[in-house]
Coordinates of C-alpha atoms (C1' of nucleotides) in Angstrom, one line a residue:
Chain A
M1 CA 24.5 -46.9 20.5
G2 CA 25.8 -44.8 23.2
A3 CA 22.6 -45.0 25.1
T4 CA 22.1 -47.5 27.9
K5 CA 19.6 -50.2 27.1
T6 CA 17.4 -49.9 30.2
D7 CA 14.8 -52.4 28.9
N8 CA 17.2 -55.2 29.6
Y9 CA 17.1 -54.7 33.3
T10 CA 14.7 -54.6 36.2
D11 CA 13.4 -51.3 37.6
E12 CA 15.4 -51.9 40.7
Q13 CA 18.6 -52.4 38.8
N14 CA 18.0 -49.3 36.8
K15 CA 17.2 -47.3 39.9
I16 CA 20.2 -48.3 41.9
A17 CA 22.4 -47.8 38.9
L18 CA 21.1 -44.2 38.5
L19 CA 21.7 -43.5 42.1
L20 CA 25.3 -44.8 42.0
K21 CA 26.0 -43.1 38.7
A22 CA 24.9 -39.8 40.3
L23 CA 27.5 -40.4 43.0
G24 CA 30.1 -41.5 40.5
H25 CA 31.7 -38.2 40.1
P26 CA 34.2 -36.7 42.5
A27 CA 32.6 -33.3 42.4
R28 CA 29.3 -34.8 43.5
I29 CA 31.1 -36.8 46.2
A30 CA 32.7 -33.6 47.4
I31 CA 29.4 -31.8 47.4
I32 CA 27.8 -34.6 49.5
E33 CA 30.7 -34.6 51.9
Y34 CA 30.6 -30.8 52.3
L35 CA 26.9 -30.9 52.9
I36 CA 27.5 -33.4 55.7
K37 CA 30.4 -31.4 57.2
V38 CA 28.6 -28.1 57.5
N39 CA 25.8 -29.8 59.3
S40 CA 23.2 -27.0 58.8
C41 CA 22.4 -27.0 55.1
I42 CA 24.5 -24.8 52.9
C43 CA 23.7 -22.9 49.8
G44 CA 26.1 -21.6 47.2
D45 CA 29.4 -21.4 49.0
I46 CA 29.9 -24.9 47.6
V47 CA 31.2 -22.9 44.7
N48 CA 33.9 -21.5 47.0
E49 CA 34.7 -24.9 48.4
I50 CA 35.1 -26.7 45.1
K51 CA 37.1 -25.3 42.3
L52 CA 34.4 -25.3 39.6
A53 CA 32.4 -22.6 38.0
Q54 CA 29.0 -21.8 39.3
P55 CA 27.0 -23.2 36.4
T56 CA 28.9 -26.4 36.8
I57 CA 28.2 -26.8 40.5
S58 CA 24.6 -25.9 39.7
Q59 CA 24.4 -28.7 37.2
H60 CA 25.9 -31.2 39.6
L61 CA 23.4 -30.2 42.3
K62 CA 20.6 -30.6 39.8
E63 CA 21.7 -34.2 39.0
L64 CA 21.9 -35.1 42.7
K65 CA 18.5 -33.5 43.2
N66 CA 17.0 -35.3 40.1
V67 CA 17.7 -38.7 41.6
G68 CA 16.6 -37.6 45.0
I69 CA 19.9 -37.8 46.9
I70 CA 19.6 -34.2 48.0
K71 CA 16.7 -31.7 48.3
G72 CA 16.7 -28.0 48.5
S73 CA 14.4 -25.3 49.8
I74 CA 14.4 -21.7 48.8
E75 CA 15.6 -19.4 51.5
G76 CA 15.4 -15.8 50.3
T77 CA 17.8 -15.4 47.4
A78 CA 19.8 -18.4 48.5
I79 CA 18.9 -22.1 48.3
C80 CA 19.4 -24.4 51.2
Y81 CA 20.4 -27.9 50.2
C82 CA 20.6 -31.0 52.3
I83 CA 20.8 -34.8 52.0
D84 CA 17.6 -36.7 51.7
E85 CA 18.1 -39.5 54.2
T86 CA 15.4 -41.6 52.7
V87 CA 17.2 -42.2 49.5
W88 CA 20.5 -42.5 51.2
N89 CA 19.1 -45.3 53.4
Q90 CA 17.9 -47.1 50.3
I91 CA 21.5 -47.1 48.9
Q92 CA 22.8 -48.3 52.2
A93 CA 20.2 -51.1 52.4
Y94 CA 21.2 -52.2 48.9
F95 CA 24.8 -52.6 49.9
E96 CA 24.0 -54.3 53.2
N97 CA 21.8 -56.8 51.4
I98 CA 24.5 -57.7 49.0
N99 CA 27.1 -57.9 51.7
L100 CA 24.9 -60.3 53.6
K101 CA 24.6 -62.6 50.6
L102 CA 28.4 -62.4 50.1
I103 CA 29.0 -63.5 53.7
E104 CA 26.4 -66.2 53.4
K105 CA 27.9 -68.0 50.5
S106 CA 31.6 -67.2 50.6
T107 CA 32.7 -70.0 48.2
N108 CA 35.0 -67.9 46.0
C109 CA 36.9 -69.7 43.4
C110 CA 39.2 -66.9 42.4
Chain B
M1 CA 36.1 -29.7 28.6
G2 CA 34.2 -32.9 29.0
A3 CA 37.0 -34.4 31.2
T4 CA 36.6 -34.6 34.9
K5 CA 39.0 -32.3 36.8
T6 CA 40.3 -34.8 39.2
D7 CA 42.9 -32.4 40.6
N8 CA 40.2 -30.6 42.5
Y9 CA 39.5 -33.5 44.7
T10 CA 41.2 -35.7 47.3
D11 CA 42.5 -39.2 46.3
E12 CA 39.7 -40.7 48.4
Q13 CA 37.0 -38.7 46.7
N14 CA 38.4 -39.7 43.3
K15 CA 38.6 -43.3 44.3
I16 CA 35.2 -43.7 45.7
A17 CA 33.8 -41.9 42.7
L18 CA 35.5 -44.3 40.4
L19 CA 34.1 -47.3 42.3
L20 CA 30.6 -45.9 42.3
K21 CA 30.8 -44.9 38.7
A22 CA 31.7 -48.4 37.8
L23 CA 28.6 -49.6 39.6
G24 CA 26.5 -46.8 38.0
H25 CA 25.4 -48.8 35.0
P26 CA 22.5 -51.3 35.1
A27 CA 24.4 -53.9 33.1
R28 CA 27.2 -53.9 35.6
I29 CA 24.7 -54.0 38.5
A30 CA 23.1 -57.0 36.8
I31 CA 26.5 -58.6 36.4
I32 CA 27.3 -58.2 40.1
E33 CA 23.9 -59.5 41.1
Y34 CA 24.3 -62.5 38.8
L35 CA 27.7 -63.3 40.2
I36 CA 26.3 -63.3 43.7
K37 CA 23.3 -65.4 42.7
V38 CA 25.2 -68.2 41.1
N39 CA 27.4 -68.5 44.1
S40 CA 30.2 -70.3 42.5
C41 CA 31.9 -68.0 40.1
I42 CA 30.6 -67.9 36.6
C43 CA 32.2 -67.3 33.3
G44 CA 30.6 -66.3 30.1
D45 CA 27.0 -67.3 30.5
I46 CA 26.6 -63.8 31.7
V47 CA 26.1 -63.2 28.0
N48 CA 23.1 -65.5 28.0
E49 CA 21.8 -63.9 31.2
I50 CA 21.9 -60.3 30.0
K51 CA 20.8 -59.3 26.6
L52 CA 23.9 -57.7 25.4
A53 CA 26.5 -58.7 22.8
Q54 CA 29.6 -60.6 24.0
P55 CA 32.0 -57.7 23.3
T56 CA 29.8 -55.4 25.3
I57 CA 29.7 -57.7 28.3
S58 CA 33.4 -58.2 28.1
Q59 CA 33.9 -54.5 28.2
H60 CA 31.7 -54.1 31.3
L61 CA 33.6 -56.9 33.0
K62 CA 36.8 -55.2 32.2
E63 CA 35.6 -52.0 33.8
L64 CA 34.6 -53.8 36.9
K65 CA 37.9 -55.5 37.0
N66 CA 39.8 -52.3 36.5
V67 CA 38.5 -50.7 39.6
G68 CA 38.9 -54.0 41.5
I69 CA 35.3 -54.8 42.2
I70 CA 35.6 -58.2 40.6
K71 CA 38.5 -60.4 39.8
G72 CA 38.9 -63.3 37.4
S73 CA 41.0 -66.4 37.1
I74 CA 41.6 -68.3 34.0
E75 CA 40.0 -71.8 34.0
G76 CA 40.9 -73.5 30.8
T77 CA 39.3 -71.7 28.0
A78 CA 36.8 -70.0 30.2
I79 CA 37.3 -67.3 32.8
C80 CA 36.0 -67.5 36.3
Y81 CA 34.9 -64.2 37.7
C82 CA 33.9 -63.3 41.2
I83 CA 33.5 -60.3 43.5
D84 CA 36.5 -59.0 45.4
E85 CA 35.2 -58.6 48.9
T86 CA 38.0 -56.3 49.9
V87 CA 37.0 -53.5 47.6
W88 CA 33.3 -54.2 48.3
N89 CA 33.9 -53.8 52.0
Q90 CA 35.6 -50.4 51.3
I91 CA 32.4 -49.2 49.6
Q92 CA 30.3 -50.4 52.4
A93 CA 32.5 -48.7 55.0
Y94 CA 32.2 -45.5 53.1
F95 CA 28.5 -45.5 53.2
E96 CA 28.4 -46.6 56.8
N97 CA 30.7 -43.8 57.8
I98 CA 28.5 -41.2 56.1
N99 CA 25.4 -42.7 57.6
L100 CA 26.9 -42.4 61.0
K101 CA 27.6 -38.7 60.5
L102 CA 24.1 -38.2 59.1
I103 CA 22.5 -39.7 62.2
E104 CA 24.9 -37.8 64.5
K105 CA 23.9 -34.4 63.3
S106 CA 20.4 -34.6 62.0
T107 CA 19.6 -31.0 61.9
N108 CA 18.1 -30.8 58.5
C109 CA 16.7 -27.5 57.4
C110 CA 14.9 -28.7 54.3
Chain C
dC1 C1' 12.4 1.5 41.0
dA2 C1' 17.4 0.4 40.5
dT3 C1' 20.9 -2.4 42.0
dA4 C1' 23.2 -6.2 43.9
dT5 C1' 23.2 -11.2 44.9
dC6 C1' 22.3 -15.9 44.3
dT7 C1' 21.0 -19.6 41.4
dA8 C1' 19.3 -21.6 37.1
dT9 C1' 19.3 -22.2 32.1
dC10 C1' 21.1 -22.1 27.4
dG11 C1' 24.4 -22.9 24.0
dT12 C1' 28.5 -25.1 22.9
dA13 C1' 33.1 -27.3 22.8
dA14 C1' 35.8 -31.2 24.4
dT15 C1' 35.7 -35.6 26.0
dA16 C1' 33.7 -40.0 27.6
dT17 C1' 30.6 -43.9 27.4
dT18 C1' 27.8 -47.4 25.3
dG19 C1' 27.2 -50.9 22.1
dC20 C1' 28.3 -53.8 18.3
dA21 C1' 30.4 -56.2 14.1
dA22 C1' 34.6 -57.9 12.8
dT23 C1' 38.6 -59.9 14.2
dA24 C1' 42.3 -61.6 17.2
dT25 C1' 43.8 -64.5 21.0
dT26 C1' 44.0 -68.4 23.8
dA27 C1' 43.5 -73.0 25.2
dA28 C1' 41.0 -77.3 25.2
dA29 C1' 39.4 -81.2 22.2
dA30 C1' 39.2 -84.0 18.2
Chain D
dT1 C1' 47.5 -80.1 13.7
dT2 C1' 43.0 -78.7 12.8
dT3 C1' 38.9 -77.4 14.9
dT4 C1' 36.1 -75.6 18.3
dA5 C1' 34.9 -72.7 22.2
dA6 C1' 35.4 -68.8 25.2
dT7 C1' 37.1 -64.1 25.8
dA8 C1' 39.4 -60.0 24.5
dT9 C1' 40.6 -56.3 21.4
dT10 C1' 39.9 -53.0 17.6
dG11 C1' 37.4 -49.6 15.2
dC12 C1' 33.5 -47.1 14.8
dA13 C1' 28.9 -44.7 15.2
dA14 C1' 25.5 -42.9 18.3
dT15 C1' 24.8 -40.7 22.4
dA16 C1' 26.0 -38.8 27.1
dT17 C1' 28.7 -36.2 30.2
dT18 C1' 31.6 -32.4 31.8
dA19 C1' 32.7 -27.8 32.0
dC20 C1' 32.1 -23.0 31.2
dG21 C1' 30.8 -18.2 29.4
dA22 C1' 26.9 -15.6 28.7
dT23 C1' 22.6 -14.7 30.2
dA24 C1' 18.1 -14.9 32.5
dG25 C1' 15.2 -15.1 36.7
dA26 C1' 14.1 -14.2 41.3
dT27 C1' 14.5 -11.8 45.5
dA28 C1' 16.4 -8.8 48.9
dT29 C1' 18.2 -4.1 49.8
dG30 C1' 19.1 0.8 49.1

DNA sequence: CATATCTATCGTAATATTGCAATATTAAAA
DNA sequence: TTTTAATATTGCAATATTACGATAGATATG
């Protein structure tokens, strides 16, 4: 136990869960919001922005990159990160789809 | 360590992170999708739908209820769960807001 | 080359999550 | 009241996550 039983679910369910799990930490939310705020992609002053040690930020960036929410390109000694809009749109589409269904059949009993 | 340092972040960041974290597990995604599919709210045949033990499902339901994504009303010996559209709309609004900003300034360097 | 800078990785401690068996709780039904 | 059915809670084992210090790797600059 302790490990998620991914076999029980569809690939889609597993995928969206992984994406949302990656966003399910305030540090990673803060990173995303910062990346959006500074417009042009930003490298390691995320460490200055968020009160966490550099290895911790690096770890969070890695997680976001692993699921495809952000991407980074090397720029000299620094690395330029930014949001991958493709994956982001997938997340948005998922929520929109569910919202449509919710509106469609709004026969709540609770 | 091992505990998230919530003090570093805004209330909003912590809140949205908690909501997305709650959705960041395939079982809970499956529960949400099932609740939507069966339209009228459903009780404990979620256990039949998803291959997990009853206490495990109960635990996942509790987590979803804790953050307000679902609500349940007692109906005799069964409990009727359904999605709380208020919180759901908050999540959607969050993503929409970010998407707007993404479109606004789409000067990606990666 | 030596040094400084930026980022990643490793190792590890503290804590959280996942999942289940056993058991408790609650309310309908017999 | 006894029984049955539906959920919740408890306790626990296995695993995952979070965070950081130490260190390594890569690249620019003197």
